[in-house]
Coordinates of N, CA and C in Angstrom, one line a residue:
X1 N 1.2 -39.3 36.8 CA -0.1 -39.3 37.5 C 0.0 -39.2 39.0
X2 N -0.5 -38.5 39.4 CA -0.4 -37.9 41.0 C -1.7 -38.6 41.8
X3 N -1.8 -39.4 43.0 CA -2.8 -39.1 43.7 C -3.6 -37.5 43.9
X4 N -3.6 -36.6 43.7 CA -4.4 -35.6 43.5 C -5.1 -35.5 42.1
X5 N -4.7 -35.5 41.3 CA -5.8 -36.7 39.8 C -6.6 -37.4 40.3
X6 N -6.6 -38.8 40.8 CA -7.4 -39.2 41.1 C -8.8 -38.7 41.0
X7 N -10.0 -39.6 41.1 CA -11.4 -38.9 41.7 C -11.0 -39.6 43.2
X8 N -12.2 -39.0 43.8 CA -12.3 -39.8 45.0 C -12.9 -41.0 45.7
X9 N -12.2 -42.2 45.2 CA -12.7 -43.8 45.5 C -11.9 -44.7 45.8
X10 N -12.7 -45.8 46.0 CA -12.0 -46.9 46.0 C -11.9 -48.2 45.1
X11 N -10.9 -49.2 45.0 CA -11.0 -50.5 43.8 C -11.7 -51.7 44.7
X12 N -12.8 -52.3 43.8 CA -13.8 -52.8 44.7 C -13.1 -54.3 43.7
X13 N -12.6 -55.6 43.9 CA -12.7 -56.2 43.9 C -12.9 -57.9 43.6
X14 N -14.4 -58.0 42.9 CA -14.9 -59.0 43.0 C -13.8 -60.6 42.3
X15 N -13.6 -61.0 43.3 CA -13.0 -63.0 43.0 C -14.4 -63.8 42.6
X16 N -14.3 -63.9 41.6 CA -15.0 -64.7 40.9 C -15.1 -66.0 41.3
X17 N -14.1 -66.4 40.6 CA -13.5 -68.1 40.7 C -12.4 -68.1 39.9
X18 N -12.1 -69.6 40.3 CA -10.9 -69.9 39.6 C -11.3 -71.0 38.9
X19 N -10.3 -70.8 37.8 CA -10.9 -72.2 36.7 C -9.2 -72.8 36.6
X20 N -9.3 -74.4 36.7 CA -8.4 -75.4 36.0 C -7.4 -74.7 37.1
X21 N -7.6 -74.5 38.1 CA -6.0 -74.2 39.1 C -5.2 -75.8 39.0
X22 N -4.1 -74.9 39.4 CA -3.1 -76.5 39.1 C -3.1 -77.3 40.8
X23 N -3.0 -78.4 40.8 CA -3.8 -79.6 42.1 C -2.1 -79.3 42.5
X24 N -1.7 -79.1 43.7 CA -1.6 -79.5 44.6 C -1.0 -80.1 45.6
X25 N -2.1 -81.3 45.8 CA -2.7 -81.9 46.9 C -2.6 -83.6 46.4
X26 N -2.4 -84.6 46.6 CA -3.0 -86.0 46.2 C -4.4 -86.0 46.5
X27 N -4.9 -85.3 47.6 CA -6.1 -85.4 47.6 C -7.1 -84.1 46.9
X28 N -6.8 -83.5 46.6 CA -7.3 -81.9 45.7 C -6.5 -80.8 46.6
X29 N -6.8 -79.8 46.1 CA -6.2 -78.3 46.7 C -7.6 -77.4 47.5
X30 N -6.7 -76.9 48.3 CA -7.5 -75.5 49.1 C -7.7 -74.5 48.9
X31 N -7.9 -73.8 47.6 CA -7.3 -72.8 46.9 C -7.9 -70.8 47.6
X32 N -6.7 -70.6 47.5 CA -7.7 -69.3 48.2 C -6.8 -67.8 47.5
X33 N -7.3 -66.9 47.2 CA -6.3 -65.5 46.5 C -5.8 -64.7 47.6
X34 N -5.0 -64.4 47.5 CA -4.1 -63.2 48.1 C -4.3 -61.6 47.2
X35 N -4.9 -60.2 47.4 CA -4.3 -59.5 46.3 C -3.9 -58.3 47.4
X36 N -2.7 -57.8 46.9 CA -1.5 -57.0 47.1 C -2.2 -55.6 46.3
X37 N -2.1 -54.2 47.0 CA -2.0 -53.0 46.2 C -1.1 -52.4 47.3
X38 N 0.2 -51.6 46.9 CA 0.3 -50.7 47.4 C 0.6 -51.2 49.2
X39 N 0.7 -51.3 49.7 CA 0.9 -51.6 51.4 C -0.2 -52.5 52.1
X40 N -1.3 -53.0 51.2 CA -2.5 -54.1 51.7 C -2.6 -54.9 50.9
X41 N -2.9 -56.0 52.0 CA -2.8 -57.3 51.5 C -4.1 -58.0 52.5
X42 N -5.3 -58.1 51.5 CA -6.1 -59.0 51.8 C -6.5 -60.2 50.8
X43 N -7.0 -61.2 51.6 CA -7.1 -62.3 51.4 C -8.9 -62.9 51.4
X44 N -9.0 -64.0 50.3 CA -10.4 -64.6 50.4 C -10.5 -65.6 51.2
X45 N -11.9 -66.6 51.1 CA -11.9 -67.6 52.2 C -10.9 -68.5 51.4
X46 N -10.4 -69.7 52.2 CA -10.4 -71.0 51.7 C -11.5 -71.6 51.2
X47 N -11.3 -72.2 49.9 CA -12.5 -73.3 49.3 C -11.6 -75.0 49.5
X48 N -12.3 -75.5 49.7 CA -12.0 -77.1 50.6 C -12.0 -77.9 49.1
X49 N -10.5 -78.4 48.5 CA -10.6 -79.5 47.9 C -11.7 -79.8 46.2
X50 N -10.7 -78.8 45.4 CA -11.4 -78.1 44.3 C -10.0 -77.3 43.5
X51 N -10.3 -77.8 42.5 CA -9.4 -77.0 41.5 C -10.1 -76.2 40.2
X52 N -11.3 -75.9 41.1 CA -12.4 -74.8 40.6 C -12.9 -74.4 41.6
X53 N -12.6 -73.1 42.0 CA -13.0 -72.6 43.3 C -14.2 -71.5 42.9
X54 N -15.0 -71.4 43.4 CA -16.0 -70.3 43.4 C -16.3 -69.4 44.8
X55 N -15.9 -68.6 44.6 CA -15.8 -67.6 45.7 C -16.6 -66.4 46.0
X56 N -16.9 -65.7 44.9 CA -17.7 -64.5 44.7 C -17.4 -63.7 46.0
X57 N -16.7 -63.2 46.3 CA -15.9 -62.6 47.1 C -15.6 -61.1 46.8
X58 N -15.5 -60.0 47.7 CA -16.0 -58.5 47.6 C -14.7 -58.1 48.4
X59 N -13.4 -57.6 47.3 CA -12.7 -57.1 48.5 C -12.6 -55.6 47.6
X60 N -12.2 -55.1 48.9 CA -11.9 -53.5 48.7 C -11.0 -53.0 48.9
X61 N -9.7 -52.3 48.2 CA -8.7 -51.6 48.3 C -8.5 -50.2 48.2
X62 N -7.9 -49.7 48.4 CA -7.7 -47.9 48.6 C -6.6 -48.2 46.9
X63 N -6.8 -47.1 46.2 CA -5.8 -46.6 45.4 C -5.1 -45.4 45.6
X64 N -3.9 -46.1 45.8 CA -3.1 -44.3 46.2 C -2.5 -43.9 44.8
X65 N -1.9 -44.7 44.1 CA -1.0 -44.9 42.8 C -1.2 -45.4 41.9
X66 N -2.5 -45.2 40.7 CA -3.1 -46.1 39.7 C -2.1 -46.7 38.8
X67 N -0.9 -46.0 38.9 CA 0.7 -47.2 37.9 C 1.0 -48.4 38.6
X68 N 0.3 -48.1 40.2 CA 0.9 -49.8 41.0 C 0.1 -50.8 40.1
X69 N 0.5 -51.5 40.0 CA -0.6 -52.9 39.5 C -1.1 -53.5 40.9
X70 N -2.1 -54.2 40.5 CA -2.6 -55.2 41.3 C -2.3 -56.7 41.4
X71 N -1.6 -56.8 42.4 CA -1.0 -58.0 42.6 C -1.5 -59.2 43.0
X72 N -1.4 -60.7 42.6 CA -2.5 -61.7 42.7 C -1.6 -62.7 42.8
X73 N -1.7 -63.6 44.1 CA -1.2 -65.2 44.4 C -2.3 -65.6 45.0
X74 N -2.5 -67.2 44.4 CA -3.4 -67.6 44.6 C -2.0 -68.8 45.3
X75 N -2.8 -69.5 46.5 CA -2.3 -70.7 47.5 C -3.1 -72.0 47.5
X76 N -2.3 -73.0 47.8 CA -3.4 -74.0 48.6 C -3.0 -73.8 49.6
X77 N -3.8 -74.2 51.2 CA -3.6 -74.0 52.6 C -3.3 -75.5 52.6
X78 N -2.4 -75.3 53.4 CA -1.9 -76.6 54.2 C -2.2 -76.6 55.9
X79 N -2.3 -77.8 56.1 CA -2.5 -77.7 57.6 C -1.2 -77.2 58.1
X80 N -0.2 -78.7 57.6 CA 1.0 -79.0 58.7 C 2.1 -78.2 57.9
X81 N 2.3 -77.8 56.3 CA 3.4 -77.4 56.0 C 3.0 -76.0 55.7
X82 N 4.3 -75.3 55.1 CA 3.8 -74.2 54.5 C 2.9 -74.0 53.5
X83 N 1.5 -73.2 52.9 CA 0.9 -73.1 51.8 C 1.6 -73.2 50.6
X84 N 1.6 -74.2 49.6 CA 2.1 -73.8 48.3 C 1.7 -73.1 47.0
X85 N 2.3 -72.4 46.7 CA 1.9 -71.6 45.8 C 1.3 -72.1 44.4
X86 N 0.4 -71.2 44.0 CA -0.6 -72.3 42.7 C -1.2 -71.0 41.6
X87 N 0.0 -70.0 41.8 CA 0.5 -69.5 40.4 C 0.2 -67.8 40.6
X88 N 0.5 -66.7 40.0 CA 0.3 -65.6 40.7 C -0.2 -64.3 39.3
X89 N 0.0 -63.4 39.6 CA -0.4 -62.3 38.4 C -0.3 -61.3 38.7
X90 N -0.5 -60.3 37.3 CA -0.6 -58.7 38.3 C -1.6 -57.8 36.7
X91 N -2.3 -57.5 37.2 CA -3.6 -56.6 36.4 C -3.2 -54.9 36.7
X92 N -3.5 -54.3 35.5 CA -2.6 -52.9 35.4 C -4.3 -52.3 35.3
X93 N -3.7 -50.8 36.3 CA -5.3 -50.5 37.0 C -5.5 -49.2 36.6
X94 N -4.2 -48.8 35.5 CA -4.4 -47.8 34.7 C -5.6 -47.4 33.6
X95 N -6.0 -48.6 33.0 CA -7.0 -48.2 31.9 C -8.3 -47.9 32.9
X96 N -8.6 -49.0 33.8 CA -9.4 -48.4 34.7 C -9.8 -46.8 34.8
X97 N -8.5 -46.6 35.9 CA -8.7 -45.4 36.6 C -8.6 -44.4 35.5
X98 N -8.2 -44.4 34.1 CA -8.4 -43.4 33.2 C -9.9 -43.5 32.9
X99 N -10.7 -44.3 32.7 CA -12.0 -44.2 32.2 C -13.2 -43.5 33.7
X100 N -12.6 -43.9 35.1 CA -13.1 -43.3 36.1 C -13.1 -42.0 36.5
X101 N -11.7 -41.2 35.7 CA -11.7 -39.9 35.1 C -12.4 -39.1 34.1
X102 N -12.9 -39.7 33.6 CA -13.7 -39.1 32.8 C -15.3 -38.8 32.8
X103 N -15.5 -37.8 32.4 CA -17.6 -38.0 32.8 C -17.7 -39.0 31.5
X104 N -18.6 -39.7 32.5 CA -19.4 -40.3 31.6 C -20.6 -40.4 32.1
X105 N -21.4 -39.6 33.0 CA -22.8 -39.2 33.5 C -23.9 -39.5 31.6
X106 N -23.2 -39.0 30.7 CA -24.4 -39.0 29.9 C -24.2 -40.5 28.7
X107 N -23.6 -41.1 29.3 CA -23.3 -42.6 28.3 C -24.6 -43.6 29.1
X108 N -25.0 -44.3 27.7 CA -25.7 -45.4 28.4 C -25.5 -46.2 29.5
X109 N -26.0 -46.9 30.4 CA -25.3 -47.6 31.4 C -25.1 -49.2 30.4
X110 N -24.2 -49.8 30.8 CA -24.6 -51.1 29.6 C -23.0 -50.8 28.5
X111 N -22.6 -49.6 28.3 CA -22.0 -49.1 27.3 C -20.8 -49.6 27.4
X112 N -19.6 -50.0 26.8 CA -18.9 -50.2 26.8 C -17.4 -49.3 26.6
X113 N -16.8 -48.8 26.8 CA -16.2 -47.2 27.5 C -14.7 -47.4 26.5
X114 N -14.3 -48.8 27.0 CA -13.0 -49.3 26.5 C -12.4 -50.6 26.2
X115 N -11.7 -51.3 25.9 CA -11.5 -52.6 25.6 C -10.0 -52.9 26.0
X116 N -9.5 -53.8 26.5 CA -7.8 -53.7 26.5 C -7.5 -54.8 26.6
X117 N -6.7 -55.4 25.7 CA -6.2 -56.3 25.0 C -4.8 -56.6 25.9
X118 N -5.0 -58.4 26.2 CA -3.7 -58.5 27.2 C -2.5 -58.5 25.9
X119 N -1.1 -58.4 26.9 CA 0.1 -57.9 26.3 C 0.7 -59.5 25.7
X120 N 0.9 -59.4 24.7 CA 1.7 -60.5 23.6 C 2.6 -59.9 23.5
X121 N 3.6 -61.7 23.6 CA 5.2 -61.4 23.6 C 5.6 -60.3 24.3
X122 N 7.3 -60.4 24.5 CA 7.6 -59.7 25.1 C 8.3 -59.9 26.5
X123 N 8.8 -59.2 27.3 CA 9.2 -59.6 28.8 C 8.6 -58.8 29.7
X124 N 7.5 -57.6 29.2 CA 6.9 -57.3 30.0 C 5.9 -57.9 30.2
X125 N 5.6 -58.6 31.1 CA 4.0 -59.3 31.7 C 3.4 -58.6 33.1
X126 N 3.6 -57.2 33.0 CA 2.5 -56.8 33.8 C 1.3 -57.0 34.1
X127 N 0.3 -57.1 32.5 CA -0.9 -57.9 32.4 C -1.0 -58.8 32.2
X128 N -1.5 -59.6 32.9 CA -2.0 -61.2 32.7 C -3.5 -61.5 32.3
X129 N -3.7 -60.5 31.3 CA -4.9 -60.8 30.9 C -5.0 -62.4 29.9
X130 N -6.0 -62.9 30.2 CA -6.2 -64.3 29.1 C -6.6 -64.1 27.9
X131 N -7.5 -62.6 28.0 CA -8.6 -62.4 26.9 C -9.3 -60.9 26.8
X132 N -9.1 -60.1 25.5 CA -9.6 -59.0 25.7 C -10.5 -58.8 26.9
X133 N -10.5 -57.4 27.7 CA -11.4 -57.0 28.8 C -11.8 -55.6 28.2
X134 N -13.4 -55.6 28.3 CA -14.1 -55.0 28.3 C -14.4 -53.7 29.8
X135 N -14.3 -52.7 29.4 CA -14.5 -51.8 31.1 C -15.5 -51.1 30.4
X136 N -16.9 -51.7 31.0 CA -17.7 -50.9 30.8 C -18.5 -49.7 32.0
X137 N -19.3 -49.0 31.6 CA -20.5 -47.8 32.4 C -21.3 -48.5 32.7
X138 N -21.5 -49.0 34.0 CA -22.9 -49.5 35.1 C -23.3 -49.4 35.7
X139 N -24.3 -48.6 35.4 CA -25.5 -48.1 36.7 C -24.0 -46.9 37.2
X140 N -23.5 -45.8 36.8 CA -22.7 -45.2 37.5 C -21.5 -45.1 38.0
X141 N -21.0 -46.5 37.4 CA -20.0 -47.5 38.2 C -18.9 -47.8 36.9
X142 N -17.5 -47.5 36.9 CA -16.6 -48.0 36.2 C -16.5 -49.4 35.8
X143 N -16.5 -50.5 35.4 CA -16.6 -52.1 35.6 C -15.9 -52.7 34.6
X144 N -14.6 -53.4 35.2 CA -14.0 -54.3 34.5 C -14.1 -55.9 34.6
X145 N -14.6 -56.6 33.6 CA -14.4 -58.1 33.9 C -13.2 -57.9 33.1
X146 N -12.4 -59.3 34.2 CA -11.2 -59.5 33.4 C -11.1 -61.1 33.6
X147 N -10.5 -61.8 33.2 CA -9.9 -63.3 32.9 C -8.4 -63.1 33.3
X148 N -7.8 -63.9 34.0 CA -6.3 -63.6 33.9 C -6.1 -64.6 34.4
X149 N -4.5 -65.0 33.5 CA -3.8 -66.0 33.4 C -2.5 -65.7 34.7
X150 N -2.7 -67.3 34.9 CA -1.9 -67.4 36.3 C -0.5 -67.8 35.6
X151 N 0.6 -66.8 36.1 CA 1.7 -67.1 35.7 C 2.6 -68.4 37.1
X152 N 3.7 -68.5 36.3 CA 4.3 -69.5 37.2 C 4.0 -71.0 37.6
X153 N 2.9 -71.9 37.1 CA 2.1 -72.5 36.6 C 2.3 -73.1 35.5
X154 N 1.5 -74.3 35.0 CA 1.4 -74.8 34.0 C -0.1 -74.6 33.6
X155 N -1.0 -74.4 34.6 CA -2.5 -74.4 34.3 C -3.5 -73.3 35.4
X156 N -4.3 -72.7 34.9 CA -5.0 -72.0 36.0 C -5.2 -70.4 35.6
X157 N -6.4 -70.3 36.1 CA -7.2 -68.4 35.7 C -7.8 -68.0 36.7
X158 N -8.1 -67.1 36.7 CA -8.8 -66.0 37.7 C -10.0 -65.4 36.7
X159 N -11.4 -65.5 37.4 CA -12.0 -64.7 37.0 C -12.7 -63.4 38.2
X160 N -12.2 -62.3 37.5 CA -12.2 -61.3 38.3 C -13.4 -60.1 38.2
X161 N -13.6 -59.1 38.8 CA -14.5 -58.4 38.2 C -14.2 -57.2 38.9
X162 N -13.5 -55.5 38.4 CA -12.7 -54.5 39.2 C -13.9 -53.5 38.9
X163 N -14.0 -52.9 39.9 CA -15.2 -51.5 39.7 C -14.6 -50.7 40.7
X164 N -14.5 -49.7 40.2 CA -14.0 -48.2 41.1 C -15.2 -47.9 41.2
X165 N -15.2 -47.6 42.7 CA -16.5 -47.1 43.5 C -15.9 -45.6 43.9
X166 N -17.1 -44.7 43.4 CA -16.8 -43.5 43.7 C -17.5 -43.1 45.4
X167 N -16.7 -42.2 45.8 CA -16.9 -41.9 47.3 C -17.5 -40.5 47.1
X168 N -19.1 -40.0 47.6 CA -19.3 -39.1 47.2 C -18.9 -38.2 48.0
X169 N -18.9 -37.0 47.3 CA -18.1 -35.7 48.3 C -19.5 -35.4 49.3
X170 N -18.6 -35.1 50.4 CA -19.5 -34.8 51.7 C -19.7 -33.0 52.2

């Protein structure tokens, strides 16, 4: 798959929250996501002292290479030491960007397009899905909720929400 495949957009996103992140802190964690595609690396706020963070947070990444996965560390912020880490992941952005390929101008909005099932056993853990993910057609818009399990950890998920926004031709 070539960047000239592609349509023309961007990966929009949404940090949900996190559920049951692992503490920390003696006094709780500061928990905040990192996600990696490709040469960018942005980051959400800090949430203050919570091992349920709620964030609803909008970030936007460019896709050059839909085989990169998307890469996810979540931290606590420390004042005085370095941030420690509080578990990480990577979501494969291929089923996506294959359904974003496709017309689907005449499917219901609401419809559900595709389903993908995280990877059992094995040593490949590319996906860290928790729980089948549905990528449905909304309102125009490609849309994955996903669940995903924080590796490296004993405890902790990501709830996410990925939609390829199309960029219209000018």
């Amino acid at each position: 798959m070539t960047s000239e495949s592609l349509p023309p957009g961007v990966l929009s996103v949404r940090v949900l929250r996190g559920i049951n992140l692992v503490k920390r802190d003696a006094d709780g964690s500061d928990p905040y996501v990192v996600l990696h595609l490709d040469n960018q690396k942005l980051k959400t706020s800090v949430i203050k002292n919570t091992v349920n963070p709620v964030w609803n947070e909008d970030i936007t990444l460019a896709v050059t290479n839909p085989a990169t996965p998307l890469k996810i560390e979540v931290f606590d912020k420390d004042k005085i030491s370095k941030d420690d880490p509080m578990g990480d992941a990577q979501v494969d952005l291929e089923p996506l960007v294959q359904m974003a390929r496709m017309d689907l101008e005449d499917i219901r909005s609401g419809s559900v397009v595709r389903t993908v099932r995280p990877h059992r056993g094995g040593t490949s853990s590319v996906c860290c899905l928790a729980d089948e993910s549905n990528i449905v057609w909304e309102e125009g818009q490609v849309v994955q909720d996903a669940l995903i399990k924080l590796r490296n950890v004993d405890t902790g998920m990501l709830q996410l929400q990925l939609r390829w926004v199309k960029i219209p031709a000018s």
